[in-house]
JSON list of C-alpha atoms and ligand atoms in Angstrom, two decimals:
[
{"chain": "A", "resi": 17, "resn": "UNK", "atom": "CA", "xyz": [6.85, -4.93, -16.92]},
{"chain": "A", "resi": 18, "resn": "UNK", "atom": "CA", "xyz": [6.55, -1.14, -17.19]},
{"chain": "A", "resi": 19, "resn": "UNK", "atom": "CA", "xyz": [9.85, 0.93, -16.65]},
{"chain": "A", "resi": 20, "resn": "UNK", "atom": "CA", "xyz": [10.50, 2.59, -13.27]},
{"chain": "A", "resi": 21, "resn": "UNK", "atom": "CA", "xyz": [8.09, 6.03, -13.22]},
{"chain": "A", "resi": 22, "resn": "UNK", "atom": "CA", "xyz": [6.83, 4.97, -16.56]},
{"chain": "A", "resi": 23, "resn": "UNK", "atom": "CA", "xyz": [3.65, 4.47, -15.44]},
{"chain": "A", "resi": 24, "resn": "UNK", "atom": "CA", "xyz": [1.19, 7.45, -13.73]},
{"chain": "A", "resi": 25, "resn": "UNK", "atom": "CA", "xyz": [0.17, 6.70, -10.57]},
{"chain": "A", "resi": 26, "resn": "UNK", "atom": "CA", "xyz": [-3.16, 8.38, -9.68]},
{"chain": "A", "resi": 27, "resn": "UNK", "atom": "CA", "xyz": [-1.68, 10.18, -6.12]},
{"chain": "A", "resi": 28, "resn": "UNK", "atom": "CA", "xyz": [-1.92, 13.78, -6.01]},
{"chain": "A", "resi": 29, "resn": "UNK", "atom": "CA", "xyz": [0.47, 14.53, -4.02]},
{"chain": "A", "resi": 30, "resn": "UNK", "atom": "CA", "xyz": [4.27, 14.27, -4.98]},
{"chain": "A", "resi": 31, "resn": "UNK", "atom": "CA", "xyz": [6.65, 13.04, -2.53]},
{"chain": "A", "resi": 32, "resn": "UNK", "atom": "CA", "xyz": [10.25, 15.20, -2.99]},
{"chain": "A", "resi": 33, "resn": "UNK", "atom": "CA", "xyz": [13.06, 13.04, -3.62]},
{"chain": "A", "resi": 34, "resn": "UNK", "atom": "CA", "xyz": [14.28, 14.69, 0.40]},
{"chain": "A", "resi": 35, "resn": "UNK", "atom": "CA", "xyz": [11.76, 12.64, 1.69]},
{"chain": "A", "resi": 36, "resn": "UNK", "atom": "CA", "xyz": [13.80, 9.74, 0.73]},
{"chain": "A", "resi": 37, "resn": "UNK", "atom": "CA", "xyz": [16.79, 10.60, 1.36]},
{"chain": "A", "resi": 38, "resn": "UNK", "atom": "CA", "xyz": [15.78, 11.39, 4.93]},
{"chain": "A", "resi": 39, "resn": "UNK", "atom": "CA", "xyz": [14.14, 8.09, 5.85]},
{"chain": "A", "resi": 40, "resn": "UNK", "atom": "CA", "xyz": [16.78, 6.39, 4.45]},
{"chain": "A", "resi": 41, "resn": "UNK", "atom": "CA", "xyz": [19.60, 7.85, 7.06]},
{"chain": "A", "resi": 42, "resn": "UNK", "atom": "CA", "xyz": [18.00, 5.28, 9.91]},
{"chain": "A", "resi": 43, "resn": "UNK", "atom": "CA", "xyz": [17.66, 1.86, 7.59]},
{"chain": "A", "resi": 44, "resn": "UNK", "atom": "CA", "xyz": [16.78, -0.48, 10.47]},
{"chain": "A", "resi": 45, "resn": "UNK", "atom": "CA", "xyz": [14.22, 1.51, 11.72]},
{"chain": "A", "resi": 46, "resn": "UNK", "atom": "CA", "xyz": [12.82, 1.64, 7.72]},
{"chain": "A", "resi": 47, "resn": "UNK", "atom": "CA", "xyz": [12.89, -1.87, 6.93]},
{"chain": "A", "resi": 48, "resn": "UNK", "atom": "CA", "xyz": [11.36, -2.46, 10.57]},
{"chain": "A", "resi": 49, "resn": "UNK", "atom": "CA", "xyz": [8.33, -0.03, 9.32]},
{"chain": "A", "resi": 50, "resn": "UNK", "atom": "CA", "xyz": [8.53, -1.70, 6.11]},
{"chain": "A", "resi": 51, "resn": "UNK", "atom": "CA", "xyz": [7.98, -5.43, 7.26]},
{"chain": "A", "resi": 52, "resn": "UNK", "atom": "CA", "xyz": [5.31, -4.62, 9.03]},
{"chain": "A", "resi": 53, "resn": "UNK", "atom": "CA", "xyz": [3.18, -2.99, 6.46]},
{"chain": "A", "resi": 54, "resn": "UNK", "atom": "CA", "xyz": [4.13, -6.07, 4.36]},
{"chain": "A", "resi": 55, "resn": "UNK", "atom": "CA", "xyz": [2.50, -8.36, 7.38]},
{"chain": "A", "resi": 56, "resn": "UNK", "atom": "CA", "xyz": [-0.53, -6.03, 7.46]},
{"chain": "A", "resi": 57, "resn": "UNK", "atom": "CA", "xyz": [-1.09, -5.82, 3.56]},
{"chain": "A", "resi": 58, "resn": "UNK", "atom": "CA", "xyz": [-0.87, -9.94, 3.72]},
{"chain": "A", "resi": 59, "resn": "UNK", "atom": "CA", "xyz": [-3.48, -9.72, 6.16]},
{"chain": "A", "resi": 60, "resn": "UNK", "atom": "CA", "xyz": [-5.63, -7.39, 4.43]},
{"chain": "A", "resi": 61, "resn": "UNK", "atom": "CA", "xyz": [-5.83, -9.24, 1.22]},
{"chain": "A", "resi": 62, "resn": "UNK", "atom": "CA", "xyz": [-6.90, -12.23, 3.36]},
{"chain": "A", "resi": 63, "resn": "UNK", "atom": "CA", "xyz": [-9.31, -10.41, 5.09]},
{"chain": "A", "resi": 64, "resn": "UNK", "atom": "CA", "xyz": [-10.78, -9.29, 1.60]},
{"chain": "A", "resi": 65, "resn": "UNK", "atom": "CA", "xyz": [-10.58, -12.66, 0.74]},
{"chain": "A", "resi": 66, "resn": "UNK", "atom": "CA", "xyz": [-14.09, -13.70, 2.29]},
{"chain": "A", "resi": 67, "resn": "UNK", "atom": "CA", "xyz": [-15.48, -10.05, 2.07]},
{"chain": "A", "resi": 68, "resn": "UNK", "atom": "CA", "xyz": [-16.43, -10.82, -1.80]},
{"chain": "A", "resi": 69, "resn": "UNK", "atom": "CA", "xyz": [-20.32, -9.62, -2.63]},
{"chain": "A", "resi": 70, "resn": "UNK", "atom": "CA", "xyz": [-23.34, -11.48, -2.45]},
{"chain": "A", "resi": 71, "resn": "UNK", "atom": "CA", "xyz": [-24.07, -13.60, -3.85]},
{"chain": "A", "resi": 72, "resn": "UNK", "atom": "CA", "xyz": [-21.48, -15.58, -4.96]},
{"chain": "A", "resi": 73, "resn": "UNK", "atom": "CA", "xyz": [-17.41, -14.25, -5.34]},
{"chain": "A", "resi": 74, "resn": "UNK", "atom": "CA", "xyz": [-16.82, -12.36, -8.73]},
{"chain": "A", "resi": 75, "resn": "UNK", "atom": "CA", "xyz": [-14.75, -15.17, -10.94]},
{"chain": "A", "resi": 76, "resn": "UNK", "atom": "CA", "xyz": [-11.30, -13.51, -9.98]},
{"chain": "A", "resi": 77, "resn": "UNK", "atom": "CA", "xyz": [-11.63, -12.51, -6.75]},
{"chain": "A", "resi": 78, "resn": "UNK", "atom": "CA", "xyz": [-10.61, -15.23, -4.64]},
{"chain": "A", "resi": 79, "resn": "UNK", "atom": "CA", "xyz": [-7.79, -16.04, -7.37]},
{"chain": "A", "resi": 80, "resn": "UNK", "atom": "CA", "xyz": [-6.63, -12.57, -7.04]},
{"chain": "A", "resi": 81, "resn": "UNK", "atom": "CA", "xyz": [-6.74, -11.70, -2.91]},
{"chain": "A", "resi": 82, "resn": "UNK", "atom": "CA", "xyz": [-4.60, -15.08, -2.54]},
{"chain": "A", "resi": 83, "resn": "UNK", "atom": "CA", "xyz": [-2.07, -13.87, -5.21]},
{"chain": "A", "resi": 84, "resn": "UNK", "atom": "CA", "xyz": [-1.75, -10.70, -2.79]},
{"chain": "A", "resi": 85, "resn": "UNK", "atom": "CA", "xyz": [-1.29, -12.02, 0.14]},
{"chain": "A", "resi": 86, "resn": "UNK", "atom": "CA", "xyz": [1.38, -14.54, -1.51]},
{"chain": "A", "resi": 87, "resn": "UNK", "atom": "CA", "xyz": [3.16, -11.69, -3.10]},
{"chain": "A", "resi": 88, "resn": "UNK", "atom": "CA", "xyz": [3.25, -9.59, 0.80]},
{"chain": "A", "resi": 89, "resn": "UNK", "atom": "CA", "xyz": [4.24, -12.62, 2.44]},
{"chain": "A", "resi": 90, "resn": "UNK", "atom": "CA", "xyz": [7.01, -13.14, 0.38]},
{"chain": "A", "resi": 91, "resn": "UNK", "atom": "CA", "xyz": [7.94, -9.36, 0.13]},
{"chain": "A", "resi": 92, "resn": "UNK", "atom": "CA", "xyz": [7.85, -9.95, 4.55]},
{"chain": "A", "resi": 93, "resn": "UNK", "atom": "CA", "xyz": [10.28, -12.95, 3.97]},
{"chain": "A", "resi": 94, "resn": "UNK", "atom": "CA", "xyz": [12.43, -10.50, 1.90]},
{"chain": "A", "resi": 95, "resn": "UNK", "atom": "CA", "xyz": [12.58, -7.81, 4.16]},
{"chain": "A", "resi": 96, "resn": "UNK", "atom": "CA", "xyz": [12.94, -9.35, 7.35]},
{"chain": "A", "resi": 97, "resn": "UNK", "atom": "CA", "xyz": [15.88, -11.56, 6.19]},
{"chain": "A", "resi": 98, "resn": "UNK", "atom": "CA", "xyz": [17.82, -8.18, 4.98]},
{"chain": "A", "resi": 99, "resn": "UNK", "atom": "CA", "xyz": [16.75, -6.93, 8.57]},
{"chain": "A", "resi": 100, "resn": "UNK", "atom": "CA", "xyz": [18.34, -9.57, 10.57]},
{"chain": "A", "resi": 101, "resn": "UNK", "atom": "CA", "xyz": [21.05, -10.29, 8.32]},
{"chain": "A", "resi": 102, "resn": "UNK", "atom": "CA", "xyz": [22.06, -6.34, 8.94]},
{"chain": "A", "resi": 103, "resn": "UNK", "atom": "CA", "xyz": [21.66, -6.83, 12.95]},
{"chain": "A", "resi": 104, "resn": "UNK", "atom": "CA", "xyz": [17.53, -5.46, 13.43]},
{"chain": "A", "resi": 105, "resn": "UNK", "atom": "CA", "xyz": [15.01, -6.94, 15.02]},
{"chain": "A", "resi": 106, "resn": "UNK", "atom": "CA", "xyz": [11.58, -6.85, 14.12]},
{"chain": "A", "resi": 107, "resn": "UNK", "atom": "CA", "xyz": [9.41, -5.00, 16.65]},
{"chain": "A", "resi": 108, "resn": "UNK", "atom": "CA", "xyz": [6.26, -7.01, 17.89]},
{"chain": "A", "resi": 109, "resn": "UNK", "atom": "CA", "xyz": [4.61, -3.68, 18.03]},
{"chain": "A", "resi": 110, "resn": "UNK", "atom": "CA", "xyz": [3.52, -1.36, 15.31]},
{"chain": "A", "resi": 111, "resn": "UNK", "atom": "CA", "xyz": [1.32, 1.23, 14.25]},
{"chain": "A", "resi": 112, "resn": "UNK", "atom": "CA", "xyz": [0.88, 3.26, 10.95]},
{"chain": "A", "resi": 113, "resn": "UNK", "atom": "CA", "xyz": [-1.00, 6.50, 11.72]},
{"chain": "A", "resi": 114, "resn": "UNK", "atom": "CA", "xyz": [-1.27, 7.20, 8.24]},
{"chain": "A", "resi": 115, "resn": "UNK", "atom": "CA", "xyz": [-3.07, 3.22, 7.57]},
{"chain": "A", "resi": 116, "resn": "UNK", "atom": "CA", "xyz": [-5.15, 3.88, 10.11]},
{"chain": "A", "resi": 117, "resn": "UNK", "atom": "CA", "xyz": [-6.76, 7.45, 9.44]},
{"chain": "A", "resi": 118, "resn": "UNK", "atom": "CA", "xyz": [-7.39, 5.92, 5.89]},
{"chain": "A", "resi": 119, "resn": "UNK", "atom": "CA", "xyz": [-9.16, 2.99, 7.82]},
{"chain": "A", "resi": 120, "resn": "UNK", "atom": "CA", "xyz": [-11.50, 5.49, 9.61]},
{"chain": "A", "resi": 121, "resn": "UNK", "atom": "CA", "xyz": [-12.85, 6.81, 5.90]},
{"chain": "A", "resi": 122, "resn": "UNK", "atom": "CA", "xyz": [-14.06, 3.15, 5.88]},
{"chain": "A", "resi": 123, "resn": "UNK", "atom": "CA", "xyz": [-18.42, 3.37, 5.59]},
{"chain": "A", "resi": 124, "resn": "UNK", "atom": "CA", "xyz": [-18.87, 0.64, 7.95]},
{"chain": "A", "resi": 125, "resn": "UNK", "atom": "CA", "xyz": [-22.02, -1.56, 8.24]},
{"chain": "A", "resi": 126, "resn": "UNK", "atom": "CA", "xyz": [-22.65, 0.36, 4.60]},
{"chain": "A", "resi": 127, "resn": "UNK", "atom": "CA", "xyz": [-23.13, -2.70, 2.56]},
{"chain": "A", "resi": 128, "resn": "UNK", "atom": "CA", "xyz": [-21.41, -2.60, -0.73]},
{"chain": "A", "resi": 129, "resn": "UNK", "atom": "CA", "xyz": [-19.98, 0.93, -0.24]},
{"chain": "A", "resi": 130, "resn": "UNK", "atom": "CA", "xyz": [-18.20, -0.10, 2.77]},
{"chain": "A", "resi": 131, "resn": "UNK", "atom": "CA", "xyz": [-16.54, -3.03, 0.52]},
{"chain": "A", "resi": 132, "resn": "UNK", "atom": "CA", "xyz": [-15.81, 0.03, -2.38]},
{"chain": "A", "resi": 133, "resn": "UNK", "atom": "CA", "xyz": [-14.04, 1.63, 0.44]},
{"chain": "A", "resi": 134, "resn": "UNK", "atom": "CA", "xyz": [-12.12, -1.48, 1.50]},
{"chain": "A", "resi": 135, "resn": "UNK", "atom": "CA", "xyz": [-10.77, -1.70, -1.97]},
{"chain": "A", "resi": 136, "resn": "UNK", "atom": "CA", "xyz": [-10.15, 1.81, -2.48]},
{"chain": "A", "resi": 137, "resn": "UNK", "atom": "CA", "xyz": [-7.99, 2.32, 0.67]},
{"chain": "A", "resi": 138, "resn": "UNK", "atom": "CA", "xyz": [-6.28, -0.77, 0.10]},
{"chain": "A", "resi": 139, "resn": "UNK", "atom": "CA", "xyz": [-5.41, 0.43, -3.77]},
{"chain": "A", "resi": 140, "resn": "UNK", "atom": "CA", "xyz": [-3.97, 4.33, -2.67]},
{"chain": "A", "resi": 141, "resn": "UNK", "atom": "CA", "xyz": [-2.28, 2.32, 0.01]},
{"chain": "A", "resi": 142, "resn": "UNK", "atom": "CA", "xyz": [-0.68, 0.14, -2.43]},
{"chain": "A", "resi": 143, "resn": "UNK", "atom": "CA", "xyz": [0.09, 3.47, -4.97]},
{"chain": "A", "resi": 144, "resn": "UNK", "atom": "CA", "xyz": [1.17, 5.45, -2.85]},
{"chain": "A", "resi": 145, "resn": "UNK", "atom": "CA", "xyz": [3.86, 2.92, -1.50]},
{"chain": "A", "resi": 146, "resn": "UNK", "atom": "CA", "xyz": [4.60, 2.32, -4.69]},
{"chain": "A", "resi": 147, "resn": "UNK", "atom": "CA", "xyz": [5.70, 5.91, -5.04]},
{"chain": "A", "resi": 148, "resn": "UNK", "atom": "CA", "xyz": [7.71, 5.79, -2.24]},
{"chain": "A", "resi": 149, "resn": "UNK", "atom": "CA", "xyz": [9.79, 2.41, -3.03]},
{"chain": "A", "resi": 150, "resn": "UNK", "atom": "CA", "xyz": [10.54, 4.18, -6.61]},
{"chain": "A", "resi": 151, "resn": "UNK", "atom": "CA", "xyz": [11.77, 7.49, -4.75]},
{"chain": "A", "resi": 152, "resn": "UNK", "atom": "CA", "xyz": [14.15, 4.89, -2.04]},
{"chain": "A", "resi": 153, "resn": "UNK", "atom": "CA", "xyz": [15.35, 2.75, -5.21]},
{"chain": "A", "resi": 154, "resn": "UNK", "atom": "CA", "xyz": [16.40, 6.32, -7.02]},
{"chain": "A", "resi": 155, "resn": "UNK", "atom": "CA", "xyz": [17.89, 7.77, -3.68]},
{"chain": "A", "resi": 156, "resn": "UNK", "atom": "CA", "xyz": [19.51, 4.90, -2.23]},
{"chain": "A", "resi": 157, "resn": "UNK", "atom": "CA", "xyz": [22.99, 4.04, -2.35]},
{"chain": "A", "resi": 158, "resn": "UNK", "atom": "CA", "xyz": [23.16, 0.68, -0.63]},
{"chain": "A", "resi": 159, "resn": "UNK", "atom": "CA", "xyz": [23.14, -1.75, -3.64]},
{"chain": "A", "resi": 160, "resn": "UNK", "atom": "CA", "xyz": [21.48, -4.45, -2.13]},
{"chain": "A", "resi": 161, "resn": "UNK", "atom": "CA", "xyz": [18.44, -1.90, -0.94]},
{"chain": "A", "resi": 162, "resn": "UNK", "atom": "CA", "xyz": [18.32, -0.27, -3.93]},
{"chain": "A", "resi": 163, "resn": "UNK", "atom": "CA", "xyz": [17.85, -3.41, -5.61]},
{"chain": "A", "resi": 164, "resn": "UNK", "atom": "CA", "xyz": [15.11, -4.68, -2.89]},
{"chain": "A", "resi": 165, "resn": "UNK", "atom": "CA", "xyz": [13.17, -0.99, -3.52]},
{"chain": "A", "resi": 166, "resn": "UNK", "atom": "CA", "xyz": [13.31, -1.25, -7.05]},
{"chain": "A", "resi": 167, "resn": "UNK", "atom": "CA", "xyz": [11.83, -4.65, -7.48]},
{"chain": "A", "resi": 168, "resn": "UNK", "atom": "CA", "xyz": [9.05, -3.79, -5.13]},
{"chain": "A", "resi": 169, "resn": "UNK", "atom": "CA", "xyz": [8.00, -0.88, -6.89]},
{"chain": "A", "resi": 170, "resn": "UNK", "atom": "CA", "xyz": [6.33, -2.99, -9.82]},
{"chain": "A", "resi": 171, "resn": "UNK", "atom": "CA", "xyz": [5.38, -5.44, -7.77]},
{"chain": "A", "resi": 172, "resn": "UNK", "atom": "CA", "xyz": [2.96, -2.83, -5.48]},
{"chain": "A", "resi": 173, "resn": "UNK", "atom": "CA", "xyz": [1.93, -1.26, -9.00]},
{"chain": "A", "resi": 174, "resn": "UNK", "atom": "CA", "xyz": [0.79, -4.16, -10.03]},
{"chain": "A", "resi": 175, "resn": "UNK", "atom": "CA", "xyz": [-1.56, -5.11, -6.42]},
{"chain": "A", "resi": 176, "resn": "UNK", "atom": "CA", "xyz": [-3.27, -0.87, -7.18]},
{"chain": "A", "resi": 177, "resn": "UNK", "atom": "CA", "xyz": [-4.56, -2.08, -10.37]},
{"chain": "A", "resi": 178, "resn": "UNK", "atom": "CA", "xyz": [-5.67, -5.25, -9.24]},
{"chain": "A", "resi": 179, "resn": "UNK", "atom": "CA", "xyz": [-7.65, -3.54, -6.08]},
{"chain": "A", "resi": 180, "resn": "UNK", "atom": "CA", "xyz": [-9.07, -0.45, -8.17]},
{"chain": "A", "resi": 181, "resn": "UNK", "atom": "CA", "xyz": [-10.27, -3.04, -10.87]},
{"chain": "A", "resi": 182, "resn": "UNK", "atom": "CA", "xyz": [-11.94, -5.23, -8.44]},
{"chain": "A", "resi": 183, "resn": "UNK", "atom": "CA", "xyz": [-13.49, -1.98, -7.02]},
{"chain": "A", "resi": 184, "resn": "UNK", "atom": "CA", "xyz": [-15.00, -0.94, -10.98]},
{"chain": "A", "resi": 185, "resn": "UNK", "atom": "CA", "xyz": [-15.92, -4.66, -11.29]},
{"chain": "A", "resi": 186, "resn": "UNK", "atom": "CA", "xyz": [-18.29, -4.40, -8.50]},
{"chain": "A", "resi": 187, "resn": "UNK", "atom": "CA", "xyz": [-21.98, -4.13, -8.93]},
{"chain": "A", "resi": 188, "resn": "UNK", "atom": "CA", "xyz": [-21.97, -0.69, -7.46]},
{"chain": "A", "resi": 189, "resn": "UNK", "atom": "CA", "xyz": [-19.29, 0.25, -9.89]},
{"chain": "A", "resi": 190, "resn": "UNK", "atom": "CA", "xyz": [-21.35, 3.78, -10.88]},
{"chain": "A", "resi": 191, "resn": "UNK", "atom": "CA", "xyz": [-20.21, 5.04, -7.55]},
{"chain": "A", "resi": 192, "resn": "UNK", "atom": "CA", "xyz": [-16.37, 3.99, -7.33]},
{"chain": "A", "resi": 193, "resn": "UNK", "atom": "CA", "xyz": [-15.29, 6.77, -9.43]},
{"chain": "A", "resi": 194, "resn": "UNK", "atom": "CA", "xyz": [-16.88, 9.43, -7.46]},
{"chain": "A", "resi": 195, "resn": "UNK", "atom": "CA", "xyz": [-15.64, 8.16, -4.34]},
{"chain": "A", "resi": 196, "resn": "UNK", "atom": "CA", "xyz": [-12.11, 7.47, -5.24]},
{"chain": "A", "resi": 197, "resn": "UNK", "atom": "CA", "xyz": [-12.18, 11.12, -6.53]},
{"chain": "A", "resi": 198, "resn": "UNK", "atom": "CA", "xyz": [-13.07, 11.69, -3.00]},
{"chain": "A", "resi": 199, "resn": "UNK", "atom": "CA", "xyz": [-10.50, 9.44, -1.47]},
{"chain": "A", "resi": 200, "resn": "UNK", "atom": "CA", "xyz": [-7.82, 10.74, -3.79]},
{"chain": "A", "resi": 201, "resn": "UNK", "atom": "CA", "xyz": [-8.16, 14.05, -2.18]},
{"chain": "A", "resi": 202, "resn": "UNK", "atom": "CA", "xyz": [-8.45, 12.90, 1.78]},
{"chain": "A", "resi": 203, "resn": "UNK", "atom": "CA", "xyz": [-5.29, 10.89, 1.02]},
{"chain": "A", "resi": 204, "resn": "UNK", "atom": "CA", "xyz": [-3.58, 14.12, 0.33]},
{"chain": "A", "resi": 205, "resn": "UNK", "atom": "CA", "xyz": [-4.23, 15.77, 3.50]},
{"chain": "A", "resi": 206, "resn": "UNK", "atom": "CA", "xyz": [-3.39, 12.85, 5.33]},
{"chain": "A", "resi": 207, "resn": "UNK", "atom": "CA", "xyz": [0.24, 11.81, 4.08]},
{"chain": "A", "resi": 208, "resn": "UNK", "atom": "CA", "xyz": [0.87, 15.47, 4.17]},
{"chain": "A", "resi": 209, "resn": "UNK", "atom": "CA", "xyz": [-0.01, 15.17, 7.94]},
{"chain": "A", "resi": 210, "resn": "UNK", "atom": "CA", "xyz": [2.54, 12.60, 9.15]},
{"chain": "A", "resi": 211, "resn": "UNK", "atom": "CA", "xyz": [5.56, 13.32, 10.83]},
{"chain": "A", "resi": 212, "resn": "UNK", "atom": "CA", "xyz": [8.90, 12.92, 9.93]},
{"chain": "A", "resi": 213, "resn": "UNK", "atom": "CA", "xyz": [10.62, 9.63, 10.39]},
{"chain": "A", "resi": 214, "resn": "UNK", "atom": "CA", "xyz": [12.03, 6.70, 9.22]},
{"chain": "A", "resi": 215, "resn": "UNK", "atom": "CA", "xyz": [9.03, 5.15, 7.98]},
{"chain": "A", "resi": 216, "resn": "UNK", "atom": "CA", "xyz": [7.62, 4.21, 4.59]},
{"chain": "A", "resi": 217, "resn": "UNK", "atom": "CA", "xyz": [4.51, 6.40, 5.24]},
{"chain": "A", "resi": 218, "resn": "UNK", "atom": "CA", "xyz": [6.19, 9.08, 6.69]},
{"chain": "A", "resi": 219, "resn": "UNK", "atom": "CA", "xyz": [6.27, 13.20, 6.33]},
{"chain": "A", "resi": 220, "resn": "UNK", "atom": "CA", "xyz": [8.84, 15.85, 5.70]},
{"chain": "A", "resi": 221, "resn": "UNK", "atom": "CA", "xyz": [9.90, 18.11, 8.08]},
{"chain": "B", "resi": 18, "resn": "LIG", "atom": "FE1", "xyz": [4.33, -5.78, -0.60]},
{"chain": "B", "resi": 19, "resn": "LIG", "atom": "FE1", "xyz": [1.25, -4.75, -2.09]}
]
């Protein structure tokens, strides 16, 4: 396993350390946001699961969706236990403005490039949590968080390079490149577009 910040994440936009520090001064409402994205990245991977290509699935690819969504249910287990343990409730509802904007670069009914997209959004998802789980372990003071952040952090490093390499294993792999260029880019303006808050996808003030 790689050190903390060893490895270069693709994102090009760097979130300050005060972005941490600031959604870590409501922890509930954090590890609330946080289960849920957990939930939704299990689902994801098992909605990729039978979205592999025609004909047939690539070797890996059913192998590697179920390791996902094993890997985000246990990461919900994690985090909801620490919530309820520390007196919060997990909220029925939930919505991720930043997830969902992402979602809408999605080329639906585009064939294969609306799969590339799939894959894409689900890999600067997965990075760019990543980031944000090695910022919370670094700012966090709670030992038991800390810890919790810090062992995330390779575990979502590990699910971007499994969805960008089943993106460049693709048939239509002359394309990804160009369009996660693209995507690298959009991601930008939109995590610079949230709002402040207590959430792992947050803004800054
Ligand atoms: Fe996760
Ligand atoms: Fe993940």
């Amino acid at each position: 396993m790689a050190a903390m910040n060893d490895e270069k994440l693709p994102l090009r936009y760097v979130t300050p350390i005060a972005w941490a520090n600031a959604a870590l001064t409501e922890p509930l409402a954090l590890l609330n946001d946080h289960a849920h994205l957990e939930k939704k990245a299990a689902t994801n991977a098992l909605e990729l699961l039978s979205r592999w290509p025609e004909p047939v699935p690539p070797e890996n690819w059913v192998q590697s969706m179920t390791a996902v969504a094993r890997d985000e249910v246990e990461h919900l287990a994690v985090v909801t236990r620490l919530l309820s343990r520390r007196g919060g409730k997990l909220t029925r509802s939930h919505h991720n403005a930043y997830a969902s904007a992402l979602h809408k670069l999605v080329r639906r009914g585009k064939g294969p490039d609306e799969l590339v997209d799939r894959l894409l959004i689900s890999a600067l998802i997965e990075a760019r949590s990543c980031e944000r789980f090695a910022l919370l372990g670094e700012a966090c003071d709670d030992r038991e968080l800390a810890k919790l952040y810090k062992g995330l952090w390779a575990s979502e490093a590990g699910h971007y390079r499994v969805f960008l390499g089943l993106a460049r294993d693709l048939p239509e792999a002359h394309r990804v490149d160009q369009r996660w260029d693209e995507m690298l880019d959009e991601e930008v303006k939109l995590i610079t577009a949230q709002p402040p808050g207590a959430k792992m996808h947050s803004g800054l003030h």
